[in-house]
Structure formats: C-alpha cells, structure tokens
mmCIF file of C-alpha atoms in Angstrom:
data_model
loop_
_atom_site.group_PDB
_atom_site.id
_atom_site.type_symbol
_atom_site.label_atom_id
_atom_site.label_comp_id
_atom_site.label_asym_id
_atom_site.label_seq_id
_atom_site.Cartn_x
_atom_site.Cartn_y
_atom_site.Cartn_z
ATOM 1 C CA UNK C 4 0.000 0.000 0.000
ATOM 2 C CA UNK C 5 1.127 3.438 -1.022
ATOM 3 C CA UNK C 6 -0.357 6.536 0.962
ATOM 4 C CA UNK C 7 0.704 9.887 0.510
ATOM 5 C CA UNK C 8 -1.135 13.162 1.645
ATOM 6 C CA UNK C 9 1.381 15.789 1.893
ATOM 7 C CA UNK C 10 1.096 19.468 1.670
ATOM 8 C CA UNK C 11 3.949 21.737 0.163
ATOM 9 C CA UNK C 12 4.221 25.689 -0.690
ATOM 10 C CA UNK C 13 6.563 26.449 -3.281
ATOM 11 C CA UNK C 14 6.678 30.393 -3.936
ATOM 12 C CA UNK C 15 3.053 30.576 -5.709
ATOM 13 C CA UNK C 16 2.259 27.319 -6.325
ATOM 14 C CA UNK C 17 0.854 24.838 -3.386
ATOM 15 C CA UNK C 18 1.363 21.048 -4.046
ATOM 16 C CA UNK C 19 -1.557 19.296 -1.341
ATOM 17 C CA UNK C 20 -2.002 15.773 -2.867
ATOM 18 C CA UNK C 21 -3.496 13.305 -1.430
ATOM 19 C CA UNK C 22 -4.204 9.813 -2.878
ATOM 20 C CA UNK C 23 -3.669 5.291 -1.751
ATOM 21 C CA UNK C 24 -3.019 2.541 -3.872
ATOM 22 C CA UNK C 25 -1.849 -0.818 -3.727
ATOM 23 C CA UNK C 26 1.714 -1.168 -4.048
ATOM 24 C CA UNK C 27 1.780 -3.785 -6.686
ATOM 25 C CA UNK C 28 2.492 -2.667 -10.390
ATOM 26 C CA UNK C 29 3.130 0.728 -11.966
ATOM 27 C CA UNK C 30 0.791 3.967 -10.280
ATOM 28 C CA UNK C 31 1.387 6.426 -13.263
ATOM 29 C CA UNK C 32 1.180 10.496 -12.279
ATOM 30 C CA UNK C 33 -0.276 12.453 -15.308
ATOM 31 C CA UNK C 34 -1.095 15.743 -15.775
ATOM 32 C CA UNK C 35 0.174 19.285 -17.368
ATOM 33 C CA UNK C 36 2.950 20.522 -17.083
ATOM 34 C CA UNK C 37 3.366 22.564 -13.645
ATOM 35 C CA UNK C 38 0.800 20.248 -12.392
ATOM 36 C CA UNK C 39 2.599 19.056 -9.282
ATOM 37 C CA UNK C 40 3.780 15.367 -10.583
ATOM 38 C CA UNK C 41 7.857 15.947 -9.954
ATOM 39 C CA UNK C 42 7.190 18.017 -6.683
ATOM 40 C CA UNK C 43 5.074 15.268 -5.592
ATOM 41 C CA UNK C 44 7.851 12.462 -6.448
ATOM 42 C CA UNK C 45 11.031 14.514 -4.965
ATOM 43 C CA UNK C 46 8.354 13.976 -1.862
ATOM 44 C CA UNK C 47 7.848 10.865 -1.827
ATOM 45 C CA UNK C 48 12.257 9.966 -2.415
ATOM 46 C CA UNK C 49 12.841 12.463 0.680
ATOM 47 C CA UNK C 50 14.019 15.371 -1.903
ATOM 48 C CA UNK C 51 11.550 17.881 -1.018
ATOM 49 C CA UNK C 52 10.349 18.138 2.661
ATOM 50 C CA UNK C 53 6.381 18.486 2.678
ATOM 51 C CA UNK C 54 4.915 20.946 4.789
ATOM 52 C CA UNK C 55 2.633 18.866 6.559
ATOM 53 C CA UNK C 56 1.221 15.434 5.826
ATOM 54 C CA UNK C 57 1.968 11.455 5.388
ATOM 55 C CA UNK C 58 4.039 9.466 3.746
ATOM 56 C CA UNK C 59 3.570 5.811 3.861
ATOM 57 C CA UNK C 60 4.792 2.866 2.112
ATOM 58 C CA UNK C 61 3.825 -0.339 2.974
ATOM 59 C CA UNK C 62 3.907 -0.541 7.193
ATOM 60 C CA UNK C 63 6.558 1.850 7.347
ATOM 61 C CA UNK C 64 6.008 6.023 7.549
ATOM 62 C CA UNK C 65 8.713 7.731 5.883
ATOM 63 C CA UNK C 66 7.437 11.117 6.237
ATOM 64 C CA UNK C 67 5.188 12.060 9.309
ATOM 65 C CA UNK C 68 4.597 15.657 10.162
ATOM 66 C CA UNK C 69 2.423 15.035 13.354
ATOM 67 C CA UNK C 70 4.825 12.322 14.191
ATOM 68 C CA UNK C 71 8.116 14.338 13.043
ATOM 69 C CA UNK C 72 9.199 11.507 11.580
ATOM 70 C CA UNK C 73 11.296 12.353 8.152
ATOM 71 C CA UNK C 74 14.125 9.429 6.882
ATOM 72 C CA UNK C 75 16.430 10.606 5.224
ATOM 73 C CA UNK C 76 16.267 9.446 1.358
ATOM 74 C CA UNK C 77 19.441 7.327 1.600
ATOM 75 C CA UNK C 78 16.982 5.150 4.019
ATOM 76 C CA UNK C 79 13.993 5.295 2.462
ATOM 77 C CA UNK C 80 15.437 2.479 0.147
ATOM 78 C CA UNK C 81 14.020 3.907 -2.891
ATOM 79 C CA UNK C 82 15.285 3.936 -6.253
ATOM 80 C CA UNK C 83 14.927 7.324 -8.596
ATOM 81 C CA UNK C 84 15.237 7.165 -12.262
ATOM 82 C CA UNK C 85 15.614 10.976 -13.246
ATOM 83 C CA UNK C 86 14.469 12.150 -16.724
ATOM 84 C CA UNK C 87 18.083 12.707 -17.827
ATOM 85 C CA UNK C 88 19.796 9.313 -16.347
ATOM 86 C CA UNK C 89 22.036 11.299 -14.399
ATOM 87 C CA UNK C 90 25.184 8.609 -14.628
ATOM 88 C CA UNK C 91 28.597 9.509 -13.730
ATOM 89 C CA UNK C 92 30.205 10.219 -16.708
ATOM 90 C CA UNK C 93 33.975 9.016 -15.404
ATOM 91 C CA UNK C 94 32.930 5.530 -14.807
ATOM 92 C CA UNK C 95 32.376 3.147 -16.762
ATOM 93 C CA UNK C 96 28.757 1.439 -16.968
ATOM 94 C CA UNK C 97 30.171 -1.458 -14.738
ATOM 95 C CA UNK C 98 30.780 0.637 -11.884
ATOM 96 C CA UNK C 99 28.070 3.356 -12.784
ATOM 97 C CA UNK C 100 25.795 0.128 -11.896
ATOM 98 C CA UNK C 101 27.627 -0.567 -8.528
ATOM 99 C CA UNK C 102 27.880 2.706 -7.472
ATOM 100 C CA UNK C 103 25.652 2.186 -3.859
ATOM 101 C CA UNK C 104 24.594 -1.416 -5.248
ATOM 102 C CA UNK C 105 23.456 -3.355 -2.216
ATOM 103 C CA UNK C 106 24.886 -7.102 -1.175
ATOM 104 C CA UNK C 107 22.072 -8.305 -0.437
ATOM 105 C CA UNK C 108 19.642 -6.357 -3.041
ATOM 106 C CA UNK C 109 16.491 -8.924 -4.063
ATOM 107 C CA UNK C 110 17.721 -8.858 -7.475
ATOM 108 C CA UNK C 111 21.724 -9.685 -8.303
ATOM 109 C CA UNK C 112 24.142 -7.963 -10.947
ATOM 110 C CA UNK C 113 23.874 -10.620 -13.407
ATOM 111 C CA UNK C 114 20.057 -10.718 -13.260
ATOM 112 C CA UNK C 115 19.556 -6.972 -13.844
ATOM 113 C CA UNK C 116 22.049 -7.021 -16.537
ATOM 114 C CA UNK C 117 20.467 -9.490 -18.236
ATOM 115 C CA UNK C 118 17.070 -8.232 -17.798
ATOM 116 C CA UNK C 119 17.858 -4.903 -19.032
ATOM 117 C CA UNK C 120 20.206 -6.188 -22.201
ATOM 118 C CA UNK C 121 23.534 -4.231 -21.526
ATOM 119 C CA UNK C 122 25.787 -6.629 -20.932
ATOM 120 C CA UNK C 123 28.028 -5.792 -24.159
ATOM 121 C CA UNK C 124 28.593 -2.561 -23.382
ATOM 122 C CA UNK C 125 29.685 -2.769 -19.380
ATOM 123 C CA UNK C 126 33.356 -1.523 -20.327
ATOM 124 C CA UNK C 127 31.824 1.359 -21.937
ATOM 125 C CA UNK C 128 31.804 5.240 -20.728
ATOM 126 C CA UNK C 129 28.611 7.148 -20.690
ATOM 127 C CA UNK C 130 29.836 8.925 -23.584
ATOM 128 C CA UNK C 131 29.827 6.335 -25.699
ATOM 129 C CA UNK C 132 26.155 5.466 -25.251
ATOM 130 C CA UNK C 133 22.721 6.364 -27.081
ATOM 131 C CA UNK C 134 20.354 8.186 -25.015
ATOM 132 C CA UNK C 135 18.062 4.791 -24.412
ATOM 133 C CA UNK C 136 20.997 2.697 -23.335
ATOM 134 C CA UNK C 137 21.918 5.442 -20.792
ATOM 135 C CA UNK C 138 18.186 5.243 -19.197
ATOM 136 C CA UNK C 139 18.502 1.139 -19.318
ATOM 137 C CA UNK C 140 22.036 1.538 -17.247
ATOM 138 C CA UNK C 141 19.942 4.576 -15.057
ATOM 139 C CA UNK C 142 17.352 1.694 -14.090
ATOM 140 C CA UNK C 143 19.718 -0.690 -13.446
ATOM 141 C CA UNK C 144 21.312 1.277 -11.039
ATOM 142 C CA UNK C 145 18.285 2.144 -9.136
ATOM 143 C CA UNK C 146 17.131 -1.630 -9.388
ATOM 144 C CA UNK C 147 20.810 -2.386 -7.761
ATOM 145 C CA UNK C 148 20.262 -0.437 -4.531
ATOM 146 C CA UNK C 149 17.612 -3.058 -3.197
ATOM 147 C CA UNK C 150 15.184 -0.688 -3.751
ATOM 148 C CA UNK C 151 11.111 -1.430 -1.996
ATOM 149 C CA UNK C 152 9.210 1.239 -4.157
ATOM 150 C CA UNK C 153 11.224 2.319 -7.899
ATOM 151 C CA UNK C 154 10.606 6.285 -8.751
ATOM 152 C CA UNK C 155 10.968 6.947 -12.595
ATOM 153 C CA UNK C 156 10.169 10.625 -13.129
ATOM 154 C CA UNK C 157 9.556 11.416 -17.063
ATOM 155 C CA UNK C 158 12.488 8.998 -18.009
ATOM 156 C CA UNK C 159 12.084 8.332 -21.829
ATOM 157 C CA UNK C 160 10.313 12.278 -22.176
ATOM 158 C CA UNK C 161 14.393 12.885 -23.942
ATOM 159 C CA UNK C 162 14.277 9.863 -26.317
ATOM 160 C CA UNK C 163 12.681 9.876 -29.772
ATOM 161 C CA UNK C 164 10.047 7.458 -30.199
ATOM 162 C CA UNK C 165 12.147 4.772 -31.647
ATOM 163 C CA UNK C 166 14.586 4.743 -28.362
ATOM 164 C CA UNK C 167 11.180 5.166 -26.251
ATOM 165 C CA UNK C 168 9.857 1.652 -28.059
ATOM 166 C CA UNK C 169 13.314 0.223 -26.837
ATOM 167 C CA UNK C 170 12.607 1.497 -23.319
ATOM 168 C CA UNK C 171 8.930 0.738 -22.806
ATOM 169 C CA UNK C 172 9.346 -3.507 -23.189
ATOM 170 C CA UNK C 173 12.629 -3.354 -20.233
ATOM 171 C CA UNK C 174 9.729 -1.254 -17.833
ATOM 172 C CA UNK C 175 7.157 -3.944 -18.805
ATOM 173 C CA UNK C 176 9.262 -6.291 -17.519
ATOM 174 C CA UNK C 177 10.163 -4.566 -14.355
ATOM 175 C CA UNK C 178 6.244 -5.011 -13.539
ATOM 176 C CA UNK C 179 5.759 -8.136 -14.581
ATOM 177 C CA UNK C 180 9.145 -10.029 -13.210
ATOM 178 C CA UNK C 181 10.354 -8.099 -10.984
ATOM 179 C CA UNK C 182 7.159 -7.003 -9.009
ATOM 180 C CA UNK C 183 8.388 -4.200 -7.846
ATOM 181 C CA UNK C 184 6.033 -1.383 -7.212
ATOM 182 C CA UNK C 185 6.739 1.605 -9.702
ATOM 183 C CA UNK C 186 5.640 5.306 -9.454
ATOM 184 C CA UNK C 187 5.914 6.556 -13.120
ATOM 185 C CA UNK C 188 5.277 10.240 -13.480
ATOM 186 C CA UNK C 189 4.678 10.944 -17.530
ATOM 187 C CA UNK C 190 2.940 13.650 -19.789
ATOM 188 C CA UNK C 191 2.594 11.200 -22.409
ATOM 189 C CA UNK C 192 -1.039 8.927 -22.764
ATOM 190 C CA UNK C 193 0.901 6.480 -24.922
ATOM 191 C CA UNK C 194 2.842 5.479 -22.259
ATOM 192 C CA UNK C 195 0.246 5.328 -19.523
ATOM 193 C CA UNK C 196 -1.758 3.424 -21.694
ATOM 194 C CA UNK C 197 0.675 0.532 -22.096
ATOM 195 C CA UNK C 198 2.426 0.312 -18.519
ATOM 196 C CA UNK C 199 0.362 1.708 -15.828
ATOM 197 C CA UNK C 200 -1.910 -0.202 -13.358
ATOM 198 C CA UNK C 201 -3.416 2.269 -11.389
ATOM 199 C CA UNK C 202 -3.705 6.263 -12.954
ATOM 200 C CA UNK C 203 -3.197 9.269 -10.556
ATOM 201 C CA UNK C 204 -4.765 12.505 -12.686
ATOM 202 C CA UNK C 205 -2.980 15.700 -11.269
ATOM 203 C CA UNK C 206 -4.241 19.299 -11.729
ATOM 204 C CA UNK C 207 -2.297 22.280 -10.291
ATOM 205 C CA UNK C 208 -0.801 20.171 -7.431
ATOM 206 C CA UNK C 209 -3.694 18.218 -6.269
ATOM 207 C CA UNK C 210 -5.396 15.326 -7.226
ATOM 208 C CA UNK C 211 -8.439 14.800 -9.292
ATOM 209 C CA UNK C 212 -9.005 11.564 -9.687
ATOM 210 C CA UNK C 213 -7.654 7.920 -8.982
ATOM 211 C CA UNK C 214 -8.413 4.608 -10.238
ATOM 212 C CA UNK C 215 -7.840 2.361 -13.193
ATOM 213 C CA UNK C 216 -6.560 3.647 -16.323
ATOM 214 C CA UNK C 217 -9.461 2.078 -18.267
ATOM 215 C CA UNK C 218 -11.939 3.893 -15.821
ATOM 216 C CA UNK C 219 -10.328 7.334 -15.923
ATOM 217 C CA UNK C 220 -10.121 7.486 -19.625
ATOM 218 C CA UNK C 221 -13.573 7.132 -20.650
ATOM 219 C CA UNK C 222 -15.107 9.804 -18.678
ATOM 220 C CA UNK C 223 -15.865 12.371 -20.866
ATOM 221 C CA UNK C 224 -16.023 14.917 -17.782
ATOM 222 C CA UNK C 225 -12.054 14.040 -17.121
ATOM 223 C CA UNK C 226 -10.921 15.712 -21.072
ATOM 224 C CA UNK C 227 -9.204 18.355 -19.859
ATOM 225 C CA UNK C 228 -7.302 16.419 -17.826
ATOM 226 C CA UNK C 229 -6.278 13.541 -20.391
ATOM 227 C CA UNK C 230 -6.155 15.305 -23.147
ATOM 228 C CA UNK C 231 -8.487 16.654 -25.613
ATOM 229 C CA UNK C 232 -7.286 15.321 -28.826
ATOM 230 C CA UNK C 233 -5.683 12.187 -27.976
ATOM 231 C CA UNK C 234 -9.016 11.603 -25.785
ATOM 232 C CA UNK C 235 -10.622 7.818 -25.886
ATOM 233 C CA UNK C 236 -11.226 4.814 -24.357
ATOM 234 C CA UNK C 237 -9.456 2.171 -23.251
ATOM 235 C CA UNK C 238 -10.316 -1.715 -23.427
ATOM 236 C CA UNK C 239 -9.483 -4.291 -21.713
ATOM 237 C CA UNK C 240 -9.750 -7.243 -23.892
ATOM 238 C CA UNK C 241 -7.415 -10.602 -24.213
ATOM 239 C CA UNK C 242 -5.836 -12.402 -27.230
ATOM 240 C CA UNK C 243 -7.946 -14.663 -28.867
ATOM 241 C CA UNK C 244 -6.744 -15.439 -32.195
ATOM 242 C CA UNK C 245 -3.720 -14.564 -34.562
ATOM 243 C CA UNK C 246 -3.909 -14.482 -38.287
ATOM 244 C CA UNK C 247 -0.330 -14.850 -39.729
ATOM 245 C CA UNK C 248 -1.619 -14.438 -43.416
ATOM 246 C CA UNK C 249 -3.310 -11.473 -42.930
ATOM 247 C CA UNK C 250 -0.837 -10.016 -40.084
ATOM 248 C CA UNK C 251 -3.529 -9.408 -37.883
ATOM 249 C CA UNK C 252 -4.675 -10.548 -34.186
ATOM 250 C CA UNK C 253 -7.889 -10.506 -32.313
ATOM 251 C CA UNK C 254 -8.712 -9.218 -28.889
ATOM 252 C CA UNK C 255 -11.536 -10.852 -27.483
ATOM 253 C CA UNK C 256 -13.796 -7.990 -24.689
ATOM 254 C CA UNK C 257 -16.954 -8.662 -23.658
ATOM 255 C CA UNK C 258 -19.840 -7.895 -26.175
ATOM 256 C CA UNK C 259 -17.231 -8.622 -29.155
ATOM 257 C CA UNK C 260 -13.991 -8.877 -30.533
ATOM 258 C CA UNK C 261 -10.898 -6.307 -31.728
ATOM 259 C CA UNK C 262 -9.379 -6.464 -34.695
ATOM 260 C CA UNK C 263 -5.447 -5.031 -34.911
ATOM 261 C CA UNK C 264 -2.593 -4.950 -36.535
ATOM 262 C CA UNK C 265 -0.279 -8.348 -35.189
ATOM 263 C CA UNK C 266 0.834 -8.182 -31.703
ATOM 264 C CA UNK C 267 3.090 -11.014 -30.853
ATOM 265 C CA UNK C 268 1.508 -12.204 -27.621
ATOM 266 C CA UNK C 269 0.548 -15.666 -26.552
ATOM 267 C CA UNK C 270 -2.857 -16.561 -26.918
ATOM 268 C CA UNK C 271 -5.060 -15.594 -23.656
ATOM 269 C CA UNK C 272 -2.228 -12.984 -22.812
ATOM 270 C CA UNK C 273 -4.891 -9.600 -21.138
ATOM 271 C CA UNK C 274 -4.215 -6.571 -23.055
ATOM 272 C CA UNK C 275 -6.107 -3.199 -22.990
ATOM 273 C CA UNK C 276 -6.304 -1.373 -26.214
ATOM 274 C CA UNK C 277 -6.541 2.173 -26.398
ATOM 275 C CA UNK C 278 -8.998 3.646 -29.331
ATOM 276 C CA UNK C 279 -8.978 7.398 -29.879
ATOM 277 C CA UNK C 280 -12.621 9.428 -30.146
ATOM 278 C CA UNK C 281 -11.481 10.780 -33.545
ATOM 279 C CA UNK C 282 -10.836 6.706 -34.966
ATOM 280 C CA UNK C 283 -14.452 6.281 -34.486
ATOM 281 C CA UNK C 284 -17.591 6.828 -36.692
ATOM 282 C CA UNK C 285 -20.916 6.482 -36.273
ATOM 283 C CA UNK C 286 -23.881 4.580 -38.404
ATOM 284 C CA UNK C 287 -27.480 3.863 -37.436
ATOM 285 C CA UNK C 288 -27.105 0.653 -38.995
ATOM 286 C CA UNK C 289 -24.399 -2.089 -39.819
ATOM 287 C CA UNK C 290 -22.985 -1.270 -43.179
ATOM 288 C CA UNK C 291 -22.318 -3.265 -46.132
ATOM 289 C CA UNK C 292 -18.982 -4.101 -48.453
ATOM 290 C CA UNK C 293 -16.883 -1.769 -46.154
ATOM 291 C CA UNK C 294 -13.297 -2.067 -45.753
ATOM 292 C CA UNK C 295 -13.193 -1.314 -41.910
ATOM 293 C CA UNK C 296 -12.842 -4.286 -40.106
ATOM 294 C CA UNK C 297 -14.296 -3.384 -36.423
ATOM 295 C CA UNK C 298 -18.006 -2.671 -36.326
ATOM 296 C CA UNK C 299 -19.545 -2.415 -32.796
ATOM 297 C CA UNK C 300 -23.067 -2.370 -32.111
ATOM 298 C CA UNK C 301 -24.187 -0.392 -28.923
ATOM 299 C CA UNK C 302 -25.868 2.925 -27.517
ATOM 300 C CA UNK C 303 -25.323 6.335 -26.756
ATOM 301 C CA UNK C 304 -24.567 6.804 -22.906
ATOM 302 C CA UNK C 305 -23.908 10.384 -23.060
ATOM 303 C CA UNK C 306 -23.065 13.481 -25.573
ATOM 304 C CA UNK C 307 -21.194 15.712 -24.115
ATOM 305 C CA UNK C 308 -22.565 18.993 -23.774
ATOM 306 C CA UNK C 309 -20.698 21.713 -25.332
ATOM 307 C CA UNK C 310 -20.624 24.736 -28.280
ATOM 308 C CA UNK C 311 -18.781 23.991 -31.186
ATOM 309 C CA UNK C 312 -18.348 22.352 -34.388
ATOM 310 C CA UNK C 313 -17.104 18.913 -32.701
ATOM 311 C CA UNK C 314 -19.261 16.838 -30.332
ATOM 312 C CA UNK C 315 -18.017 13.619 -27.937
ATOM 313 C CA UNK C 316 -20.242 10.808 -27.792
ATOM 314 C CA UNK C 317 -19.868 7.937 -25.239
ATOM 315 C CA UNK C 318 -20.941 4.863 -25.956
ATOM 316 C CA UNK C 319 -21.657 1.402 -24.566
ATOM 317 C CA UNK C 320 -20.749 -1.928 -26.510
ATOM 318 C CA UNK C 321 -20.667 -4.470 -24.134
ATOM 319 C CA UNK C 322 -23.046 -6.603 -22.528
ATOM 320 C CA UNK C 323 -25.709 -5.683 -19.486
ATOM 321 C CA UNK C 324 -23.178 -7.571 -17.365
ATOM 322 C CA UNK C 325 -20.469 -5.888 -18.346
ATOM 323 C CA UNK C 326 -20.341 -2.795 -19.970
ATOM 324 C CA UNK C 327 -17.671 -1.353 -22.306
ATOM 325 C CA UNK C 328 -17.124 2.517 -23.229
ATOM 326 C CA UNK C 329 -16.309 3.476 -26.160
ATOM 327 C CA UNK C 330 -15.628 7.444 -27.461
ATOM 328 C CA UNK C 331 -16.997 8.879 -30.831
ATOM 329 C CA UNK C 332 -16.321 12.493 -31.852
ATOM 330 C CA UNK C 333 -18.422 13.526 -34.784
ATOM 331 C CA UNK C 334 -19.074 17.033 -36.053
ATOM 332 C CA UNK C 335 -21.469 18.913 -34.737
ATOM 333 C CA UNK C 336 -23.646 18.363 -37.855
ATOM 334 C CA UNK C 337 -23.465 14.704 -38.267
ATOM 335 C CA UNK C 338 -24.693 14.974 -34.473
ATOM 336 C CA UNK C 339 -27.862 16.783 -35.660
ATOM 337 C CA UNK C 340 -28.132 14.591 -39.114
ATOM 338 C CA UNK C 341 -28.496 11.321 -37.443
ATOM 339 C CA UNK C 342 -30.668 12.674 -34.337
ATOM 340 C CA UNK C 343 -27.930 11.346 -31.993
ATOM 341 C CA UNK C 344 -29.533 11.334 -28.466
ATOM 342 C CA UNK C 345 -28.908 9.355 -25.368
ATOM 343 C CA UNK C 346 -30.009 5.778 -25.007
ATOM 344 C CA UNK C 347 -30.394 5.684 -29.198
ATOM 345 C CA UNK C 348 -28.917 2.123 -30.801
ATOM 346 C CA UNK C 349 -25.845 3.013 -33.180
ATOM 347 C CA UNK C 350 -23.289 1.140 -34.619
ATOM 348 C CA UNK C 351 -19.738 2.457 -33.991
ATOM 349 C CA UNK C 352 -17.098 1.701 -36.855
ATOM 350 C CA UNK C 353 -13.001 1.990 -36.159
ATOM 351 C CA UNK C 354 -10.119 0.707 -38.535
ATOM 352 C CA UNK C 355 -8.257 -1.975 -37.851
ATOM 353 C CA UNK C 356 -5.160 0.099 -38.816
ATOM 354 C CA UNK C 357 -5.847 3.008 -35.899
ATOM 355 C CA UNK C 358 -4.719 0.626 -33.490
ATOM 356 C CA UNK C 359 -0.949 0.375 -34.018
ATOM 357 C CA UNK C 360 1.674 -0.706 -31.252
ATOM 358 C CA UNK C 361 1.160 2.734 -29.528
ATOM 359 C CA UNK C 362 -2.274 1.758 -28.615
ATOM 360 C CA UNK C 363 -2.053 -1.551 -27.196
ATOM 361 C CA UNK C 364 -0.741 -2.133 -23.610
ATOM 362 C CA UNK C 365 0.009 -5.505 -22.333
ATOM 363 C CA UNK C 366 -1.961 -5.796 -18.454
ATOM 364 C CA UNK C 367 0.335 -5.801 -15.606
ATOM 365 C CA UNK C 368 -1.142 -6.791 -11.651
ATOM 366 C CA UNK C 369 -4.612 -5.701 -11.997
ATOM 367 C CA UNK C 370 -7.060 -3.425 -9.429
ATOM 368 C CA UNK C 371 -10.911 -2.779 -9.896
ATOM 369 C CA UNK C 372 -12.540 -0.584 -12.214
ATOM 370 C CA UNK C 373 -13.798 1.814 -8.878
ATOM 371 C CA UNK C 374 -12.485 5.456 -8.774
ATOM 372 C CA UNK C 375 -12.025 8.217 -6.113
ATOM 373 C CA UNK C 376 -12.449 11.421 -6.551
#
C-alpha cells in the first residue's frame, strides 16, 4: 500500500495531494505541465520536505509531520530514475551500476544485466552510449540499490520514439518479473496506456481523480485532464486469435472482438487497447462491403454537452453484465443529421489500422474498475 497526503508551498504554487493505492504494479502520475507530478515524487524519495502530511509505504512512515518523523532518502530504500539518467560520466557502466549497489539487493548484478540487455557494453563510458541505453544503465542502477518502491520521473520524455519503443518492453518487464512497485510520473497517454496499473490525474498540485486507467479514460467529464485530442477509451480485452496471413490478431472484450494490426503475444495474454474518439464513426445501422474491419453495435450513454463544431459521444458496446465505453467524436452536424440522443442504438465503426503498437498495452497486476475522486 502506497499513501501519501502531503502538503507543500513552493513560492506561488501549493502542491496538497493526497491519494492510496496498492503497491503492486506501476501507479502512473499524469497531468500538465506545472501540475505538481515531480514536486510530488522529490516527496515521496525524501528530496523535497512536505509541509505537513503522510508518507507511507507499505507498514513503514517515511514522512510524518504530526509524528516528526522524516528518513532521510538514503533510508527510504528507494530507487529514482531521473528524466536525464544522471550517470557519472567518469565511470564506466560497470561501476556506474555498482555505485551504492546493495549485497544483499532482491535482485543480483547478473540478473539486472540481463534483464535490461547491456551486458556488451559494461566496459563502456557514458559517452559512448545512445540516449536509451543510458536510461537502461539509469534503471539498473536504481534496481541495484535493493530498492522497496522504484521512482521513474519522465524517463524516456528525452528519447525519440524509436529509443522510447526500446525502453517501454525493459519497464514492462520490471512489472511483470520483478514485481516491484513503480511510481511513473509521464505527460505522455501512450505510455500510460501501455504500462500503468493504477492512474493518478494531477491538476495544479492536487489530485483529481484515482483509479484504473481504463476507468479514468472514458469519462468524458475528465478531457481536460487527459487530453483533448488524444481523448478515448481504453479496453481491456485478451488475445484470442492470430492471423499470420493477414498479419492481424484478435482481442476478445466482452460484447465482441478487436481487430489489430499483429501483436506477438501468446494466446489468452490480457491486453487493454486504447482507441482514440477521432478513430471512431458512427452509423445507425451495420454497413455493407466496407473495408473497416471493427463494427460495434451499442448505444449512446452520453453526448457531451458543449458549443462547437465537434461533439463527444460515449458509448456502450458491451453486454448488461459488463459494460464497455467506447468514445466517438463527430461534427457537430453529423450529431444533428443522425438525431444522436442518449439511449439511441448506433453502430460504432473503427479501422483496424488506428490501433498500431502505440495503442495496445500488455496488463500488468490488476485493481478494480472503482475510482475516487
């Protein structure tokens, strides 16, 4: 269990966030820019002294105001992965990795090494390494001081996107062999989509909203917050069949099945699938000798209620026992041309080719669907 509610002023801004979760799998922080998520980390590592407030991990209070109990970080025994790496640049990666690297750490040199790929480049300076390789050594080295709880603050926000799809499958591992609890603070849906457990939503140093990633991304009153035009829902759905000749694989989710481009995933392996408002398009009836491949029948939940020339429509197209949202955003005028209202039947239409590797996460430890506001 991870429980933080700490207050902090900071010349005009005031961090007060407050905000539990289980301690198994990745809690991502998300929000704007200013919006409290690196404040709220240097927190949690002992970097920045709150105020007032709690800070607990598991049965042990690291930070206690009432209490005046404060550990220093260097016994907090967690591990920070910085945006930049931060390695010493006059070692080598060898010793950069045993730099504070703990005897009797849970997880030994070879292991890490091996999990993270780097093993042909130990001899090397940082110099002499590409940005990703740099953030693989950075993790190793925080994985190497025995760490309980792992803090990676924006750490691929530097790469390009081909060094971030490098990075992403050594953090999915990290969640899924290591088990250890992860606090990833990112501005970037892509990545929250595909790693994170449980989704902490920050807005100018408190906290909106918590709960499950697939929750907090279909609420159409939660936008602002997760971003306008990258906005949509997220399923979670399971591999149920892989077409080689076609290169294509479907994700079975109650009410229906997914059709995307090849993931190579056992079958049975959960996933959750991320489809954006603006991949789907509405119909009030099933059409014919169409190329899209995904054609959902279900019914308007809610259209959001707003001026302008766009218009978000949630949907539902699961089952009564289990419901699935979906996102549409239509213009205004195909709103008024199809007499879109809620509770109306429609049949919601996305292309198989919208949902490329971005867009599908593969599910870590999971929590309930329930949310806190």
């Amino acid at each position: 269990m991870i429980e933080i509610a700490v207050e902090r002023r900071l010349g005009d801004f005031r961090l007060a966030a407050e905000f539990t979760t289980e301690a198994a799998g990745i809690t991502a922080l998300f929000g704007r820019s200013g919006s409290g998520k690196t404040s709220l980390v240097n927190a949690i590592a002992g970097l920045l002294r709150p105020d007032r407030g709690t800070i607990r991990i598991g049965d042990e209070i690291l930070f206690s105001s009432e209490r005046r109990i404060d550990l220093p970080p260097e016994r907090r025994r967690i591990g920070y992965v910085f945006q930049d790496g931060r390695l010493f640049p006059h070692l080598s990666v060898r010793s950069n990795l045993t730099y504070g690297m703990r005897r009797r750490g849970a997880v030994g040199f070879d292991a890490v090494v091996d999990l993270l790929g780097i093993a042909h480049f130990l001899a090397r300076r940082p110099r002499e390494l590409s940005g990703g390789e740099k953030q693989r050594v950075a993790i190793g080295r925080a994985l190497l001081s025995n760490p309980r709880l792992l803090l990676m603050d924006e750490p691929l926000a530097s790469l390009d996107a081909p060094r971030k799809a490098q990075i992403l499958p050594f953090v999915e591992r990290l969640r899924d062999e290591l088990k250890i609890p992860i606090v990833y603070v990112s501005h970037a849906m892509d990545e929250i989509i595909r790693l994170a457990d449980t989704l902490v939503l920050l807005s100018e140093g408190r906290v909106a909203a918590v709960g499950s990633v697939a929750s907090l991304t279909s609420r159409l009153d939660l936008r602002p917050l997760t971003g306008r035009y990258e906005a949509g829902a997220v399923i979670q759905a399971a591999v149920a069949r892989q077409d080689a000749g076609d290169g294509l694989s479907e994700l079975a989710f109650p009410g229906g099945r997914i059709v995307v481009p090849r993931v190579d995933l056992p079958h049975g392996t959960p996933v959750r699938a991320r489809i954006r408002a603006r991949d789907v398009s509405l119909a009030l009836a099933a059409p014919e000798d169409i190329s899209i491949l995904n054609i959902f029948a279900g019914r308007i939940v809610e259209i959001a209620d707003e001026a302008g020339a766009q218009v978000d429509v949630s949907l539902d197209i699961g089952t009564p026992a289990a419901p699935v949202a979906l996102w549409a955003r239509v213009t205004a005028r195909s709103a008024r041309h199809l007499g879109l209202a809620p509770g109306m039947p429609v049949v919601a239409l996305v292309k198989a080719v919208a949902l490329d590797r971005t867009s599908l996460g593969r599910l870590g430890s999971q929590r309930s669907d329930e949310e806190e506001e």
